[in-house]
């Protein structure tokens, strides 16, 4: 993948152009030309498909997308996915928040930007709290955007993303008293990626995977499942979680809708697949064995998806 960054010393510190029709953002400090990550050799759209499924259907922050054909110094470089980059600048652009008023954390509670003290204090509270007490969940709602958090967990569980929850997890709040929200990105291991270190076939019990207190150091150790596991002990949270899961199973993740999203994304890039395949297949063969040497083989990967 290629990260494109703008700096004043090169002429401008922002690109002034509306890259994504679905968002009214007209200035960018950076963006990504993403090669589809772990799915580069299979469908080129796995992460895009999953984020497209939840876009406008769930209370989630997602990365906008446009398919692109890239040339570097005139040399054909194939299909890349134009995406927003998840960092503090994403939050400034999408929320209008001042950059010095952002706490952006990753994994356990490492600060990518700002500070982790507020989130660390929340974890300490939960470790000692009586989750059945009537006021506990009410207090947690002042610290966590519960609707967003449940949608985020439901999405990752229904994706069957097994490169998570110890990795590829970021969350943020607006200082001084904003509630924590979770960000959607890098879901490539979802929908049973063939090369995934931890496969996730259709019968993968990702709900158990995301709530166990006896997971492996990677990808689901106890600290990574602590928040969801603990919140599910609160009856009000558990009821809301079940209800939101049921609604999204029958609507957002309905089979005909998923297939429709896959088909629409296919139509955007199918004409370019022969050229992209010809450009890259010989380079990858010694390492992976290139999975699609033709449109037909790529279509088989889409059928599996």
Short mmCIF file of C-alpha atoms in Angstrom, two decimals:
data_model
loop_
_atom_site.label_atom_id
_atom_site.label_comp_id
_atom_site.label_asym_id
_atom_site.label_seq_id
_atom_site.Cartn_x
_atom_site.Cartn_y
_atom_site.Cartn_z
CA UNK A 1 0.00 0.00 0.00
CA UNK A 2 1.03 3.61 -0.53
CA UNK A 3 0.51 6.42 1.96
CA UNK A 4 0.24 9.83 0.30
CA UNK A 5 1.20 12.73 2.58
CA UNK A 6 1.22 16.45 1.82
CA UNK A 7 3.80 18.91 3.21
CA UNK A 8 4.24 22.65 2.79
CA UNK A 9 7.90 22.16 1.82
CA UNK A 10 6.71 20.30 -1.28
CA UNK A 11 4.25 23.02 -2.26
CA UNK A 12 1.09 22.44 -0.22
CA UNK A 13 0.19 20.93 3.14
CA UNK A 14 -3.28 19.85 2.00
CA UNK A 15 -4.88 18.43 -1.10
CA UNK A 16 -7.91 20.58 -1.87
CA UNK A 17 -10.19 18.13 -3.61
CA UNK A 18 -13.27 16.12 -2.68
CA UNK A 19 -11.88 12.60 -3.02
CA UNK A 20 -14.98 10.74 -1.82
CA UNK A 21 -18.51 11.56 -3.07
CA UNK A 22 -20.11 10.11 0.09
CA UNK A 23 -18.45 12.65 2.41
CA UNK A 24 -18.33 16.47 2.14
CA UNK A 25 -14.61 16.58 3.02
CA UNK A 26 -12.70 18.81 0.60
CA UNK A 27 -9.23 19.01 2.18
CA UNK A 28 -6.87 16.11 2.93
CA UNK A 29 -3.49 16.04 4.66
CA UNK A 30 -3.08 12.41 3.61
CA UNK A 31 -4.81 9.40 2.14
CA UNK A 32 -4.02 5.78 1.35
CA UNK A 33 -3.78 3.91 -1.94
CA UNK A 34 -4.42 0.55 -0.31
CA UNK A 35 -3.51 -2.66 -2.10
CA UNK A 36 -6.31 -4.56 -0.26
CA UNK A 37 -3.94 -5.83 2.43
CA UNK A 38 -4.04 -9.58 3.09
CA UNK A 39 -6.77 -9.89 0.45
CA UNK A 40 -4.54 -8.57 -2.34
CA UNK A 41 -4.17 -12.02 -3.88
CA UNK A 42 -7.83 -13.03 -3.59
CA UNK A 43 -10.62 -10.51 -4.26
CA UNK A 44 -9.06 -7.02 -3.78
CA UNK A 45 -12.23 -5.95 -1.98
CA UNK A 46 -12.70 -7.92 1.25
CA UNK A 47 -12.19 -4.99 3.64
CA UNK A 48 -14.03 -2.63 1.28
CA UNK A 49 -16.98 -5.03 1.13
CA UNK A 50 -17.30 -5.31 4.90
CA UNK A 51 -17.04 -1.57 5.47
CA UNK A 52 -19.55 -1.00 2.65
CA UNK A 53 -21.98 -3.35 4.40
CA UNK A 54 -22.01 -1.28 7.60
CA UNK A 55 -21.79 2.14 5.98
CA UNK A 56 -25.00 4.11 6.64
CA UNK A 57 -26.51 1.05 8.37
CA UNK A 58 -24.62 1.08 11.67
CA UNK A 59 -23.39 3.81 14.00
CA UNK A 60 -19.77 3.37 12.94
CA UNK A 61 -16.88 5.46 11.70
CA UNK A 62 -15.64 3.87 8.47
CA UNK A 63 -13.05 4.58 5.78
CA UNK A 64 -14.50 5.94 2.56
CA UNK A 65 -13.51 4.13 -0.64
CA UNK A 66 -13.04 4.63 -4.35
CA UNK A 67 -11.42 2.13 -6.73
CA UNK A 68 -8.41 3.53 -8.56
CA UNK A 69 -5.87 2.56 -11.19
CA UNK A 70 -2.40 3.68 -10.13
CA UNK A 71 0.58 4.70 -12.26
CA UNK A 72 3.98 5.48 -10.68
CA UNK A 73 6.15 7.65 -12.89
CA UNK A 74 4.11 6.43 -15.83
CA UNK A 75 4.44 2.74 -14.96
CA UNK A 76 1.22 0.78 -14.51
CA UNK A 77 0.84 -0.29 -10.87
CA UNK A 78 -2.63 -1.86 -10.96
CA UNK A 79 -5.76 -1.60 -8.87
CA UNK A 80 -5.56 0.16 -5.50
CA UNK A 81 -8.33 1.16 -3.13
CA UNK A 82 -8.37 4.89 -2.40
CA UNK A 83 -9.14 5.13 1.34
CA UNK A 84 -9.18 7.58 4.20
CA UNK A 85 -6.42 7.02 6.72
CA UNK A 86 -7.47 6.42 10.33
CA UNK A 87 -5.63 8.87 12.58
CA UNK A 88 -6.17 12.21 14.31
CA UNK A 89 -6.56 13.98 10.95
CA UNK A 90 -9.45 11.65 10.08
CA UNK A 91 -11.22 12.77 13.25
CA UNK A 92 -10.57 16.45 12.55
CA UNK A 93 -11.97 16.08 9.01
CA UNK A 94 -14.98 13.94 9.91
CA UNK A 95 -15.97 15.60 13.19
CA UNK A 96 -14.55 19.11 13.07
CA UNK A 97 -12.86 18.51 16.41
CA UNK A 98 -9.69 20.47 17.29
CA UNK A 99 -6.62 18.27 16.93
CA UNK A 100 -5.44 19.11 20.45
CA UNK A 101 -8.78 17.89 21.87
CA UNK A 102 -8.40 14.26 20.72
CA UNK A 103 -7.49 11.13 22.64
CA UNK A 104 -6.89 8.33 20.10
CA UNK A 105 -5.90 4.93 21.50
CA UNK A 106 -5.11 1.51 20.08
CA UNK A 107 -4.97 -2.09 21.30
CA UNK A 108 -5.00 -2.31 25.10
CA UNK A 109 -4.85 1.46 25.69
CA UNK A 110 -1.71 2.70 23.93
CA UNK A 111 -1.99 6.37 22.99
CA UNK A 112 -1.54 7.03 19.29
CA UNK A 113 -2.49 10.64 19.95
CA UNK A 114 -3.37 12.40 23.17
CA UNK A 115 -3.63 10.49 26.46
CA UNK A 116 -5.00 7.21 27.80
CA UNK A 117 -5.73 8.24 31.41
CA UNK A 118 -9.50 8.51 30.99
CA UNK A 119 -9.82 5.08 29.36
CA UNK A 120 -7.48 3.48 31.90
CA UNK A 121 -9.67 4.83 34.71
CA UNK A 122 -12.73 3.34 32.99
CA UNK A 123 -11.09 -0.10 32.90
CA UNK A 124 -10.23 0.21 36.60
CA UNK A 125 -13.84 1.10 37.39
CA UNK A 126 -15.16 -1.90 35.45
CA UNK A 127 -12.76 -4.29 37.15
CA UNK A 128 -14.28 -3.44 40.54
CA UNK A 129 -17.88 -2.60 39.58
CA UNK A 130 -21.05 -4.50 40.40
CA UNK A 131 -22.36 -4.87 36.86
CA UNK A 132 -25.83 -5.87 38.09
CA UNK A 133 -26.27 -2.67 40.09
CA UNK A 134 -28.89 -0.33 38.66
CA UNK A 135 -26.61 2.69 38.34
CA UNK A 136 -23.54 0.99 36.87
CA UNK A 137 -24.64 0.90 33.23
CA UNK A 138 -26.06 4.41 33.48
CA UNK A 139 -22.66 5.66 34.58
CA UNK A 140 -20.85 3.71 31.83
CA UNK A 141 -23.11 5.36 29.26
CA UNK A 142 -21.62 8.71 30.28
CA UNK A 143 -18.15 7.38 29.42
CA UNK A 144 -18.82 5.10 26.42
CA UNK A 145 -21.01 5.58 23.34
CA UNK A 146 -22.84 2.28 23.91
CA UNK A 147 -24.75 2.29 20.60
CA UNK A 148 -21.49 2.70 18.69
CA UNK A 149 -19.67 0.10 20.79
CA UNK A 150 -22.36 -2.53 20.31
CA UNK A 151 -22.56 -1.91 16.57
CA UNK A 152 -18.77 -2.18 16.38
CA UNK A 153 -18.72 -5.50 18.25
CA UNK A 154 -21.66 -6.89 16.28
CA UNK A 155 -19.97 -5.99 12.99
CA UNK A 156 -16.60 -7.54 13.86
CA UNK A 157 -18.31 -10.68 15.18
CA UNK A 158 -20.48 -11.09 12.09
CA UNK A 159 -17.45 -10.43 9.88
CA UNK A 160 -15.72 -13.27 11.77
CA UNK A 161 -12.61 -11.12 11.88
CA UNK A 162 -9.91 -13.22 13.55
CA UNK A 163 -7.16 -10.60 13.27
CA UNK A 164 -8.91 -8.92 16.20
CA UNK A 165 -9.64 -7.93 19.02
CA UNK A 166 -6.05 -7.68 20.29
CA UNK A 167 -5.00 -5.99 17.05
CA UNK A 168 -6.68 -3.68 14.55
CA UNK A 169 -8.66 -1.93 17.26
CA UNK A 170 -8.66 1.86 17.73
CA UNK A 171 -10.99 4.10 19.71
CA UNK A 172 -11.19 7.78 20.51
CA UNK A 173 -12.92 10.52 22.45
CA UNK A 174 -13.18 14.29 22.37
CA UNK A 175 -11.60 15.92 25.43
CA UNK A 176 -12.49 16.88 28.09
CA UNK A 177 -15.68 14.82 28.52
CA UNK A 178 -16.49 13.10 25.23
CA UNK A 179 -17.58 9.46 25.17
CA UNK A 180 -15.37 6.72 23.72
CA UNK A 181 -16.13 5.55 20.17
CA UNK A 182 -14.59 2.72 18.11
CA UNK A 183 -13.22 2.97 14.57
CA UNK A 184 -13.67 0.42 11.77
CA UNK A 185 -10.58 -0.52 9.72
CA UNK A 186 -8.46 -3.43 8.46
CA UNK A 187 -10.99 -6.26 8.52
CA UNK A 188 -9.13 -8.34 5.90
CA UNK A 189 -9.17 -11.59 7.92
CA UNK A 190 -12.97 -11.52 7.96
CA UNK A 191 -15.18 -13.73 5.79
CA UNK A 192 -12.66 -16.60 6.01
CA UNK A 193 -9.61 -15.12 4.28
CA UNK A 194 -7.82 -18.19 2.79
CA UNK A 195 -4.38 -17.17 4.05
CA UNK A 196 -5.48 -16.03 7.53
CA UNK A 197 -3.36 -17.22 10.44
CA UNK A 198 -6.60 -18.01 12.26
CA UNK A 199 -9.27 -19.12 9.73
CA UNK A 200 -12.89 -18.07 10.17
CA UNK A 201 -15.17 -20.42 8.21
CA UNK A 202 -18.93 -19.75 8.22
CA UNK A 203 -19.44 -21.81 11.39
CA UNK A 204 -16.69 -19.96 13.31
CA UNK A 205 -18.05 -19.06 16.76
CA UNK A 206 -16.78 -15.50 16.76
CA UNK A 207 -19.12 -14.52 19.61
CA UNK A 208 -17.36 -17.00 21.88
CA UNK A 209 -14.00 -15.94 20.40
CA UNK A 210 -14.73 -12.30 21.32
CA UNK A 211 -15.88 -13.02 24.88
CA UNK A 212 -13.65 -15.82 26.16
CA UNK A 213 -11.38 -15.22 29.16
CA UNK A 214 -9.00 -17.96 28.03
CA UNK A 215 -7.94 -16.85 24.55
CA UNK A 216 -4.44 -17.02 23.09
CA UNK A 217 -1.96 -14.12 23.36
CA UNK A 218 -2.83 -13.54 19.71
CA UNK A 219 -5.45 -12.73 18.64
CA UNK A 220 -7.89 -12.73 21.60
CA UNK A 221 -6.14 -12.62 24.99
CA UNK A 222 -8.21 -11.92 28.12
CA UNK A 223 -7.42 -8.18 28.15
CA UNK A 224 -8.82 -7.84 24.62
CA UNK A 225 -12.16 -9.46 25.52
CA UNK A 226 -12.44 -7.85 28.96
CA UNK A 227 -14.63 -4.89 28.01
CA UNK A 228 -17.30 -6.79 26.06
CA UNK A 229 -17.22 -9.73 28.45
CA UNK A 230 -17.70 -7.45 31.44
CA UNK A 231 -20.40 -5.27 29.89
CA UNK A 232 -22.43 -8.36 28.99
CA UNK A 233 -22.81 -8.97 32.72
CA UNK A 234 -25.04 -5.87 32.86
CA UNK A 235 -28.61 -6.99 32.01
CA UNK A 236 -29.46 -3.76 30.19
CA UNK A 237 -26.35 -3.98 28.00
CA UNK A 238 -26.90 -7.66 27.29
CA UNK A 239 -30.51 -7.02 26.19
CA UNK A 240 -29.47 -4.17 23.89
CA UNK A 241 -26.63 -6.24 22.45
CA UNK A 242 -28.94 -9.13 21.62
CA UNK A 243 -31.52 -6.81 20.05
CA UNK A 244 -29.00 -4.94 17.88
CA UNK A 245 -27.42 -8.24 16.81
CA UNK A 246 -30.82 -9.63 15.78
CA UNK A 247 -31.76 -6.52 13.81
CA UNK A 248 -28.48 -6.45 11.88
CA UNK A 249 -28.58 -10.20 11.17
CA UNK A 250 -31.93 -9.80 9.43
CA UNK A 251 -31.18 -6.50 7.63
CA UNK A 252 -27.60 -5.27 7.36
CA UNK A 253 -26.20 -8.80 7.01
CA UNK A 254 -29.09 -10.42 5.16
CA UNK A 255 -27.63 -12.83 2.60
CA UNK A 256 -29.17 -11.18 -0.47
CA UNK A 257 -27.88 -7.79 0.64
CA UNK A 258 -24.33 -9.11 1.19
CA UNK A 259 -24.32 -10.72 -2.25
CA UNK A 260 -25.64 -7.49 -3.76
CA UNK A 261 -22.80 -5.47 -2.22
CA UNK A 262 -20.22 -7.98 -3.49
CA UNK A 263 -21.73 -7.82 -6.99
CA UNK A 264 -21.74 -4.01 -7.05
CA UNK A 265 -18.09 -3.83 -6.01
CA UNK A 266 -17.23 -6.49 -8.57
CA UNK A 267 -18.77 -4.43 -11.35
CA UNK A 268 -16.53 -1.46 -10.46
CA UNK A 269 -13.26 -3.27 -11.18
CA UNK A 270 -13.95 -6.39 -13.29
CA UNK A 271 -12.85 -4.71 -16.54
CA UNK A 272 -9.41 -3.98 -15.06
CA UNK A 273 -8.74 -7.42 -13.57
CA UNK A 274 -6.98 -8.92 -16.67
CA UNK A 275 -4.46 -6.04 -16.82
CA UNK A 276 -3.88 -6.06 -13.05
CA UNK A 277 -3.39 -9.83 -13.05
CA UNK A 278 -0.92 -9.70 -15.92
CA UNK A 279 1.06 -6.96 -14.16
CA UNK A 280 1.54 -8.81 -10.86
CA UNK A 281 1.08 -12.57 -11.16
CA UNK A 282 4.70 -13.42 -12.02
CA UNK A 283 6.01 -11.33 -9.12
CA UNK A 284 3.92 -13.17 -6.54
CA UNK A 285 4.12 -16.72 -7.80
CA UNK A 286 7.30 -17.68 -5.85
CA UNK A 287 5.74 -16.54 -2.58
CA UNK A 288 2.02 -17.27 -2.65
CA UNK A 289 1.14 -18.82 -5.96
CA UNK A 290 -0.95 -16.10 -7.51
CA UNK A 291 -4.63 -16.98 -6.87
CA UNK A 292 -6.11 -15.35 -9.95
CA UNK A 293 -4.34 -15.56 -13.27
CA UNK A 294 -7.56 -14.70 -15.07
CA UNK A 295 -10.94 -13.08 -14.58
CA UNK A 296 -12.41 -16.56 -14.21
CA UNK A 297 -10.16 -17.43 -11.26
CA UNK A 298 -10.87 -14.07 -9.63
CA UNK A 299 -14.59 -14.72 -10.07
CA UNK A 300 -14.14 -18.06 -8.26
CA UNK A 301 -12.64 -16.18 -5.31
CA UNK A 302 -15.67 -13.87 -5.32
CA UNK A 303 -17.98 -16.90 -5.35
CA UNK A 304 -16.19 -18.20 -2.25
CA UNK A 305 -16.57 -14.81 -0.57
#
